[in-house]
XYZ file of C-alpha atoms in Angstrom:
145
model
C 0.000 0.000 0.000
C 2.831 2.432 0.840
C 4.371 1.948 -2.597
C 1.034 2.522 -4.318
C 0.441 5.718 -2.332
C 3.917 6.968 -3.175
C 3.410 6.310 -6.866
C 0.307 8.500 -6.700
C 2.355 11.499 -5.486
C 2.740 12.743 -9.035
C -1.046 12.789 -9.419
C -1.704 14.882 -6.305
C -2.846 18.461 -6.671
C -2.082 21.523 -4.612
C -4.898 23.677 -3.248
C -4.467 25.967 -6.255
C -4.958 23.056 -8.688
C -1.319 22.715 -9.771
C 0.249 19.276 -9.476
C 2.939 18.601 -6.878
C 6.471 18.254 -8.152
C 7.483 14.599 -8.114
C 10.745 13.199 -9.436
C 9.530 9.635 -9.887
C 9.199 6.385 -8.011
C 12.100 4.555 -6.361
C 12.074 2.646 -3.076
C 14.621 1.310 -0.590
C 12.700 -1.813 0.429
C 14.538 -2.628 3.704
C 14.107 0.970 4.919
C 10.415 0.913 3.989
C 9.871 -2.427 5.743
C 11.539 -1.095 8.889
C 9.344 2.020 8.871
C 6.140 0.088 8.172
C 6.775 -2.559 10.843
C 7.903 -0.061 13.506
C 4.361 0.562 14.836
C 3.997 -3.152 15.567
C 6.919 -3.392 18.020
C 6.472 -5.419 21.192
C 8.476 -4.343 24.253
C 8.531 -6.581 27.337
C 5.489 -8.424 26.019
C 3.448 -5.245 25.505
C 2.796 -3.211 22.351
C 5.127 -0.224 22.238
C 2.286 1.795 20.703
C -0.934 0.747 22.434
C -3.495 2.871 20.593
C -4.378 2.950 16.919
C -3.475 6.664 16.933
C -0.044 5.937 18.422
C 0.591 3.305 15.741
C -0.535 5.656 12.959
C 1.734 8.357 14.414
C 4.701 5.962 14.480
C 3.983 5.045 10.877
C 3.874 8.700 9.809
C 7.010 9.669 11.730
C 9.072 6.684 10.586
C 8.154 6.846 6.909
C 8.686 10.620 6.833
C 12.015 10.554 8.695
C 13.524 7.400 7.178
C 12.958 8.443 3.537
C 12.400 5.019 1.956
C 11.247 6.623 -1.315
C 13.159 8.724 -3.794
C 10.513 11.453 -3.519
C 7.163 12.100 -1.852
C 8.083 10.673 1.564
C 6.182 13.257 3.624
C 3.078 13.118 1.436
C 3.189 9.322 1.466
C 3.704 9.207 5.245
C 0.627 11.320 5.938
C -1.540 9.471 3.413
C -0.416 6.119 4.835
C -1.109 7.148 8.444
C -4.588 8.430 7.588
C -5.318 5.290 5.562
C -4.172 3.179 8.537
C -6.678 4.948 10.775
C -9.490 4.442 8.268
C -8.554 0.752 8.017
C -9.177 0.512 11.760
C -12.549 2.265 11.413
C -11.372 5.625 12.687
C -13.139 8.437 10.890
C -10.712 11.268 10.324
C -11.587 14.690 8.999
C -8.879 15.204 6.370
C -6.599 18.044 7.416
C -5.972 21.025 5.209
C -2.855 20.689 3.097
C -1.152 23.222 5.369
C -2.039 21.395 8.601
C -0.977 18.057 7.142
C 2.308 19.495 5.894
C 2.972 21.159 9.266
C 2.379 17.908 11.150
C 4.754 15.895 8.994
C 7.351 18.661 8.763
C 7.519 18.947 12.559
C 8.073 15.181 12.761
C 10.839 15.304 10.156
C 12.611 18.190 11.892
C 12.423 16.615 15.359
C 15.621 15.437 17.009
C 16.233 11.705 17.554
C 16.260 12.251 21.331
C 12.688 13.604 21.030
C 11.369 10.526 19.186
C 8.852 9.426 21.832
C 7.506 12.941 22.363
C 7.214 13.353 18.573
C 5.112 10.176 18.413
C 2.927 11.416 21.294
C 2.379 14.837 19.772
C 1.640 13.373 16.330
C -0.800 10.926 17.927
C -2.477 13.801 19.791
C -2.923 15.758 16.554
C -4.380 12.706 14.807
C -6.864 12.302 17.667
C -7.900 15.934 17.235
C -8.567 15.230 13.549
C -10.703 12.188 14.413
C -14.439 12.457 13.926
C -15.953 10.105 16.506
C -19.162 8.296 15.672
C -22.271 8.525 17.875
C -21.277 5.527 20.021
C -17.877 7.043 20.776
C -19.469 10.396 21.585
C -21.918 8.705 23.951
C -19.063 6.910 25.732
C -17.092 10.145 26.032
C -20.160 11.865 27.500
C -20.635 9.068 30.058
C -16.978 9.269 31.133
C -17.112 13.046 31.499
C -19.924 12.929 34.086
């Protein structure tokens, strides 16, 4: 799926209708596999990323920072993370191009020592973009009382 999303980078349009610059498709398969499997890590018998939002955040951060593709890594990372959430039945209001770019850019520019806090902050942003269904809203209301 990641490769397919990256190949579509050349077809993506900016808000003004112009297409994004894209130099073509190449992939470093071992780097991509490492980035894609990173959200599934088990540490001391427990998932390193317990929530679906944490796993999507790890996916976004790792694909964006590790650069497995020749071009379109940030766009692919965001699209892959949002697709991951939809796969797990999380409704997400698609961010504006600017908000999406800001999220991924902040992850890319983060320092290695800030990795865990970058995952947490990315996860938090993804949760803010989530559009809970009526059942989730009802449960949130019950827990707030």
